[in-house]
């Protein structure tokens, strides 16, 4: 074990050493006055951040100091100031992701404690949210189970993927390989516009038109069904799949495609035997990202579902739609407080972690594809 | 055999023959059936009524049977050499699975429901039927395999409709704890739709003479239908909202000099020559016509705030990553983080704003919290698109500038940024379109009431005040809850019809709100796409 | 994400345009009439029957006139070299012979190209059949990201001559043996067998550039073409690999009709039986037996080009 970690340790140490040397060189080469200004900028911004986190009314003072010192720096030492500001902006981007993680996890802790369950004598915090299916925020015993919402999200996502994946990949093939240039110039912006239609508009149409129609068709009591929420969400995830998959397909070198066509294959054979296999990882990343979109879709689900957090009976009954992880947050944030609000944060944590894992996975797959095709990352 | 024996394919094929025409007619028939199925699904064609003097269901059944018969006849004719084709030894596994799926459904439902043998037998029967269809597709030569099972599928479906086994009033109670049923209104159009797709696929293959070219034809038919459907879907969606929204939007609209509200331009009061109350009023008891002005203004301020926050941050970060940082662990981490942020669900941003921003801005929902939340959402998109734009600036530009002894920052400012500007601008505009329509984040951080009076229209510029106590600058307008178009639409939907009686025709009001929202968002997209075309054209011509 | 809408196929003619532009002054000397040169080469008695006959071939890429009234007869079982400065249209010409220019949407093609007396630019031409008979090897090696074996077997499989799929194996009618025979024969013909026989299942992208190019030639042979078009097949290779490819071309001409584009004049002189010289502007200026073209060209411009006064 030690042998394995040692070289890595060494690498990190040498990287850190390199960083320190570079910083020192930078400090040596830069005028003392410029260094002082940069230090004031960094410290004052740090102060402002601390003040903001501590909910202080005095946050404005260090922030004003930051603005003033940046202004001075900009006039006198533009080169160094620009570098520092760009660096700070990069750091703040990462900081935001960090803050999201910290804050939504922090808010969800109380209810995780409350919903502890004991298995084989070991108390596992939060376990009860996943082993019993009751959500009841009003009458004792108060229970916040995530099971019905996870069930709903899974149902919606499955249906949405069944819609978005085949249609999206086929449309991407059309755009990247089949469509004549003029048709592509029309269809491609069309797909982008489809991505732009606000989810609440989809939800509104789903609620006013599709909901009553579906309840009539399937003779259900009341409206709201996972089937149609899934279809609508699938259509909303479609543009993501199309544009990412199209990028992947276009990144397959043209020479490979011509090579196949010159062998006397049809365009379709070239697509299925050369282009799609070569772009396979990119296309699967596209489908994964589409799944991520479908999981996180909120407003259409909120408006079209029934808003009763319970399982459908039987579990495969797609003609009834109860609640998903996203919709329960959007529906209940208003009247919720205390533990119930914290339970909503748990739903948020589940969403965030799932989608983050999917996103990182998709990036890894894409990265491997680029490496395999020998292109630049 | 391999490669050595030249097949008898000729370089130049003969002109269109009668048999080609038969296959072409079958493709056309599938298209007609597809259109009829879609029309029936949306209730444009009544199943109980009649079309061309024939009962609709009978007509569908007859067409399906005819199509199925044609497809089979073509396949058999090809097998026995009456039709000249170029089939492969087998239709292949994919075609086999394609044919098996509908037959599994048919076998299972007939056994378990029509014959009443129960679910267990149903599954077995379904698998068995599917296996037979699979074998019938895969084992014979391609011309039989890709026509007979699918033709039979069409024939069976058609006969079921023709004989009235499934008529317009047919219902299948699922018998579930939560009551649901599959009705003929749903089943007939949907099964017709899928049958038409299968029929089109099989007849397109036949038209291409089977073999590689046949499969090419078959696949292209499906891909084209899909692309066409997506475009049609977009068109219908937008057209539907426009048609529904126009009456409410134009309610009480007047044209003519002096009809509109008065605004001052450079200190001169001017009365607008047009009055659209829906866009120019709030909701008040004594208004003749109610409107959504506060929501429009709220949306504008939201977008402005988000852009002011996200664009400098995002462009700065992208600049650092591409120009200063060396490619390595650090840039990779930032990339993964920004892509992760980009796919984070919007409601999670809402939760974050609720937990992080609200306690810091006066413990209540506020415009400022909304702006910052949306800014955070916009940020990753700005980083990603700016980075792409900067990476696509060729290194030669930088080298040329550096070779002249220009410092790094000067190079960035005078070479990289101008070259990357088009990409950044386009990306920002498209990103703005996306956040302008977001509801979930502002739901938790900003949004106020359902019907907002015109007096609550946010006046951010006039709201700045200076105070003697820290934080010295205050702007109550920024710290107040206000409305935005997407939220307003959500509130109108959830408020129900009863609560909205004070806006006259509530339904019109809602559709008009949806239309205004759609127009606002899509105009961002239109501008973004147009900008891209403009820059691209300019690049090409210089 | 969505920046890349420019069709990739359109970039090709654009580069062609750019290079034509830089050589502009040369077109002013294009005084000699095309008719005259054509009549001259018709006097030659080439050693084989005409395999392909090209008459008055004109190609436009949008505004750009890439080929001007080219006429030429390609005799069978010989090596025909096309030489000329870059941007002279020789690659465009080559791509017309198996209709690969159809992929470029802005290209418009007039004139006639006949393969064994049959017009290939007419309605109802089966492109699959045409390209099976007229194979092509590209400038830079473009093996598929598959194993060496699968690269060779690709064409016959797609044409239904070989079936080694899952189904065929289940039904016990897999052509695995035929496939392996074919792979060995093609690799031997392409002089690659000895180098790769022990790693046929390795990914072809792991081969060296020269090996990849010979693999592409072997792949081209697998569908048993009559004509092999080669677009500067050795331009991306080192001298040793180039020598191997040249030897290979010499062997191939026993059985196949080879048309090769090159801008290496020594190479053309070494390997070809007849040579066609294209000069800037897309004109065929001289066409004849290689020795004669190089030693005693009829046109002054060709002499200038060959002796290195330009190009």
CSV table of C-alpha atoms in Angstrom, one decimal, chain B residues 190-403:
chain,number,residue,atom,x,y,z
B,190,UNK,CA,-52.0,4.1,-31.0
B,191,UNK,CA,-52.0,0.6,-32.5
B,192,UNK,CA,-52.8,2.1,-35.9
B,193,UNK,CA,-49.9,4.5,-35.4
B,194,UNK,CA,-47.3,1.8,-34.6
B,195,UNK,CA,-48.7,-0.5,-37.3
B,196,UNK,CA,-48.3,2.3,-39.9
B,197,UNK,CA,-44.7,2.8,-38.8
B,198,UNK,CA,-44.0,-1.0,-39.1
B,199,UNK,CA,-45.8,-1.0,-42.5
B,200,UNK,CA,-43.9,2.0,-43.7
B,201,UNK,CA,-40.6,0.4,-42.6
B,202,UNK,CA,-41.4,-3.0,-44.3
B,203,UNK,CA,-42.6,-1.4,-47.6
B,204,UNK,CA,-39.7,1.0,-47.7
B,205,UNK,CA,-37.3,-2.0,-47.4
B,206,UNK,CA,-39.3,-3.7,-50.2
B,207,UNK,CA,-39.0,-0.5,-52.3
B,208,UNK,CA,-35.3,-0.6,-51.9
B,209,UNK,CA,-35.2,-4.2,-53.1
B,210,UNK,CA,-34.2,-5.5,-49.7
B,211,UNK,CA,-30.5,-6.0,-49.0
B,212,UNK,CA,-28.3,-3.2,-48.0
B,213,UNK,CA,-30.2,-0.7,-50.0
B,214,UNK,CA,-33.5,-1.9,-48.7
B,215,UNK,CA,-32.4,-1.5,-45.1
B,216,UNK,CA,-31.1,2.0,-46.0
B,217,UNK,CA,-34.5,3.0,-47.3
B,218,UNK,CA,-36.3,1.5,-44.4
B,219,UNK,CA,-34.1,3.3,-41.8
B,220,UNK,CA,-34.3,6.6,-43.7
B,221,UNK,CA,-38.1,6.5,-43.7
B,222,UNK,CA,-38.2,6.2,-39.9
B,223,UNK,CA,-35.4,8.8,-39.4
B,224,UNK,CA,-37.2,11.3,-41.6
B,225,UNK,CA,-40.6,10.6,-40.0
B,226,UNK,CA,-38.9,11.3,-36.6
B,227,UNK,CA,-37.2,14.5,-37.7
B,228,UNK,CA,-40.4,15.7,-39.3
B,229,UNK,CA,-42.4,14.9,-36.3
B,230,UNK,CA,-40.1,16.9,-34.0
B,231,UNK,CA,-40.4,20.0,-36.2
B,232,UNK,CA,-44.1,19.6,-36.5
B,233,UNK,CA,-44.4,19.2,-32.8
B,234,UNK,CA,-42.5,22.4,-32.2
B,235,UNK,CA,-44.6,24.3,-34.7
B,236,UNK,CA,-47.9,23.0,-33.3
B,237,UNK,CA,-46.8,23.8,-29.7
B,238,UNK,CA,-46.0,27.4,-30.5
B,239,UNK,CA,-49.0,27.9,-32.8
B,240,UNK,CA,-51.3,26.5,-30.1
B,241,UNK,CA,-50.0,28.9,-27.4
B,242,UNK,CA,-50.3,31.8,-29.9
B,243,UNK,CA,-53.8,31.0,-30.9
B,244,UNK,CA,-55.0,30.5,-27.3
B,245,UNK,CA,-53.1,33.5,-26.0
B,246,UNK,CA,-54.0,36.1,-28.6
B,247,UNK,CA,-57.5,37.0,-27.4
B,248,UNK,CA,-56.4,37.6,-23.8
B,249,UNK,CA,-53.4,39.5,-24.9
B,250,UNK,CA,-55.3,41.9,-27.2
B,251,UNK,CA,-58.1,42.4,-24.7
B,252,UNK,CA,-59.0,46.1,-24.8
B,253,UNK,CA,-56.2,47.0,-27.1
B,254,UNK,CA,-56.5,50.4,-28.8
B,255,UNK,CA,-54.5,52.0,-31.5
B,256,UNK,CA,-54.4,55.6,-32.3
B,257,UNK,CA,-52.7,58.8,-31.2
B,258,UNK,CA,-52.7,59.4,-27.5
B,259,UNK,CA,-54.4,56.2,-26.5
B,260,UNK,CA,-51.4,54.7,-24.7
B,261,UNK,CA,-49.9,55.5,-21.3
B,262,UNK,CA,-47.6,58.5,-21.1
B,263,UNK,CA,-43.9,58.0,-20.7
B,264,UNK,CA,-41.2,60.6,-20.6
B,265,UNK,CA,-38.3,60.3,-23.1
B,266,UNK,CA,-35.5,62.8,-22.4
B,267,UNK,CA,-37.8,64.8,-20.2
B,268,UNK,CA,-40.5,65.1,-22.9
B,269,UNK,CA,-43.8,63.4,-22.1
B,270,UNK,CA,-44.9,61.3,-25.0
B,271,UNK,CA,-48.1,59.3,-25.2
B,272,UNK,CA,-47.6,56.0,-26.9
B,273,UNK,CA,-49.8,55.5,-30.0
B,274,UNK,CA,-50.9,52.0,-28.9
B,275,UNK,CA,-52.4,50.7,-25.7
B,276,UNK,CA,-52.2,47.0,-24.8
B,277,UNK,CA,-53.6,46.9,-21.3
B,278,UNK,CA,-52.4,43.3,-20.7
B,279,UNK,CA,-48.8,44.5,-21.0
B,280,UNK,CA,-49.3,47.9,-19.4
B,281,UNK,CA,-51.4,47.3,-16.4
B,282,UNK,CA,-51.2,45.4,-13.2
B,283,UNK,CA,-54.2,43.9,-11.5
B,284,UNK,CA,-56.4,46.3,-9.6
B,285,UNK,CA,-60.1,46.4,-8.6
B,286,UNK,CA,-60.9,49.4,-10.8
B,287,UNK,CA,-59.0,48.5,-13.9
B,288,UNK,CA,-61.0,48.0,-17.0
B,289,UNK,CA,-58.6,45.4,-18.2
B,290,UNK,CA,-56.1,43.5,-16.0
B,291,UNK,CA,-52.5,42.9,-17.0
B,292,UNK,CA,-49.1,41.5,-16.1
B,293,UNK,CA,-46.9,44.5,-16.2
B,294,UNK,CA,-45.2,43.9,-12.8
B,295,UNK,CA,-44.3,40.4,-13.9
B,296,UNK,CA,-42.8,41.6,-17.1
B,297,UNK,CA,-40.8,44.3,-15.3
B,298,UNK,CA,-39.8,41.7,-12.7
B,299,UNK,CA,-38.5,39.3,-15.4
B,300,UNK,CA,-36.5,42.1,-17.0
B,301,UNK,CA,-34.8,43.0,-13.7
B,302,UNK,CA,-34.2,39.4,-12.9
B,303,UNK,CA,-32.4,38.9,-16.2
B,304,UNK,CA,-30.4,42.1,-15.8
B,305,UNK,CA,-29.3,41.2,-12.3
B,306,UNK,CA,-28.4,37.7,-13.3
B,307,UNK,CA,-26.4,38.9,-16.3
B,308,UNK,CA,-24.6,41.6,-14.3
B,309,UNK,CA,-23.5,38.9,-11.8
B,310,UNK,CA,-22.8,36.0,-14.0
B,311,UNK,CA,-21.2,37.4,-17.1
B,312,UNK,CA,-18.1,39.1,-15.6
B,313,UNK,CA,-17.6,36.2,-13.2
B,314,UNK,CA,-18.0,33.6,-16.0
B,315,UNK,CA,-15.9,35.4,-18.6
B,316,UNK,CA,-13.2,36.0,-16.0
B,317,UNK,CA,-13.1,32.4,-14.9
B,318,UNK,CA,-13.0,31.2,-18.6
B,319,UNK,CA,-10.2,33.7,-19.2
B,320,UNK,CA,-8.2,32.4,-16.4
B,321,UNK,CA,-8.7,28.8,-17.3
B,322,UNK,CA,-7.8,29.2,-21.0
B,323,UNK,CA,-5.1,31.9,-20.8
B,324,UNK,CA,-3.4,31.8,-17.5
B,325,UNK,CA,-3.8,28.3,-15.9
B,326,UNK,CA,-1.8,25.5,-17.3
B,327,UNK,CA,-3.8,22.5,-18.5
B,328,UNK,CA,-3.8,20.0,-15.6
B,329,UNK,CA,-5.6,18.9,-12.5
B,330,UNK,CA,-6.8,22.3,-11.6
B,331,UNK,CA,-8.4,23.1,-14.9
B,332,UNK,CA,-9.9,19.7,-15.1
B,333,UNK,CA,-11.5,20.1,-11.6
B,334,UNK,CA,-13.0,23.4,-12.6
B,335,UNK,CA,-14.3,21.9,-15.8
B,336,UNK,CA,-15.9,19.1,-14.0
B,337,UNK,CA,-17.3,21.5,-11.4
B,338,UNK,CA,-18.8,23.8,-14.1
B,339,UNK,CA,-20.3,21.0,-16.0
B,340,UNK,CA,-21.7,19.6,-12.8
B,341,UNK,CA,-23.2,23.0,-11.9
B,342,UNK,CA,-24.7,23.2,-15.4
B,343,UNK,CA,-26.7,20.0,-15.0
B,344,UNK,CA,-27.7,20.6,-11.4
B,345,UNK,CA,-31.5,20.7,-11.3
B,346,UNK,CA,-33.0,24.2,-11.1
B,347,UNK,CA,-35.0,23.4,-8.0
B,348,UNK,CA,-31.7,22.6,-6.1
B,349,UNK,CA,-30.5,26.1,-7.0
B,350,UNK,CA,-33.8,27.3,-5.5
B,351,UNK,CA,-33.2,25.4,-2.3
B,352,UNK,CA,-29.7,26.8,-2.1
B,353,UNK,CA,-31.0,30.3,-2.5
B,354,UNK,CA,-33.6,29.7,0.1
B,355,UNK,CA,-31.0,28.4,2.6
B,356,UNK,CA,-28.1,30.7,1.8
B,357,UNK,CA,-29.4,34.0,0.4
B,358,UNK,CA,-32.7,34.6,2.1
B,359,UNK,CA,-31.2,34.9,5.6
B,360,UNK,CA,-28.7,37.3,4.3
B,361,UNK,CA,-31.1,39.7,2.6
B,362,UNK,CA,-33.6,40.7,5.2
B,363,UNK,CA,-35.0,37.2,5.9
B,364,UNK,CA,-37.7,37.4,3.2
B,365,UNK,CA,-38.1,36.6,-0.4
B,366,UNK,CA,-36.6,39.3,-2.5
B,367,UNK,CA,-35.8,40.4,-6.0
B,368,UNK,CA,-32.1,40.4,-5.1
B,369,UNK,CA,-32.1,36.8,-4.0
B,370,UNK,CA,-33.8,35.8,-7.2
B,371,UNK,CA,-31.3,37.7,-9.3
B,372,UNK,CA,-28.3,36.0,-7.5
B,373,UNK,CA,-29.9,32.6,-7.7
B,374,UNK,CA,-30.5,32.9,-11.4
B,375,UNK,CA,-27.0,34.4,-11.8
B,376,UNK,CA,-25.5,31.2,-10.2
B,377,UNK,CA,-27.6,29.2,-12.7
B,378,UNK,CA,-26.3,31.2,-15.6
B,379,UNK,CA,-22.7,31.2,-14.5
B,380,UNK,CA,-21.7,27.7,-15.6
B,381,UNK,CA,-23.2,28.2,-19.0
B,382,UNK,CA,-21.2,31.5,-19.4
B,383,UNK,CA,-18.0,29.7,-18.3
B,384,UNK,CA,-18.6,26.8,-20.7
B,385,UNK,CA,-19.5,28.9,-23.8
B,386,UNK,CA,-16.8,31.5,-23.2
B,387,UNK,CA,-14.2,28.9,-22.7
B,388,UNK,CA,-15.2,27.2,-25.9
B,389,UNK,CA,-15.1,30.5,-27.8
B,390,UNK,CA,-11.6,31.4,-26.3
B,391,UNK,CA,-10.2,27.9,-27.1
B,392,UNK,CA,-11.3,28.3,-30.7
B,393,UNK,CA,-9.2,31.4,-31.1
B,394,UNK,CA,-6.1,30.0,-32.9
B,395,UNK,CA,-2.8,30.0,-31.0
B,396,UNK,CA,-1.1,31.7,-33.9
B,397,UNK,CA,-2.9,35.0,-33.0
B,398,UNK,CA,-1.5,34.8,-29.5
B,399,UNK,CA,2.0,33.9,-30.7
B,400,UNK,CA,2.0,36.6,-33.3
B,401,UNK,CA,1.1,39.2,-30.6
B,402,UNK,CA,3.6,37.8,-28.1
B,403,UNK,CA,6.3,37.8,-30.7
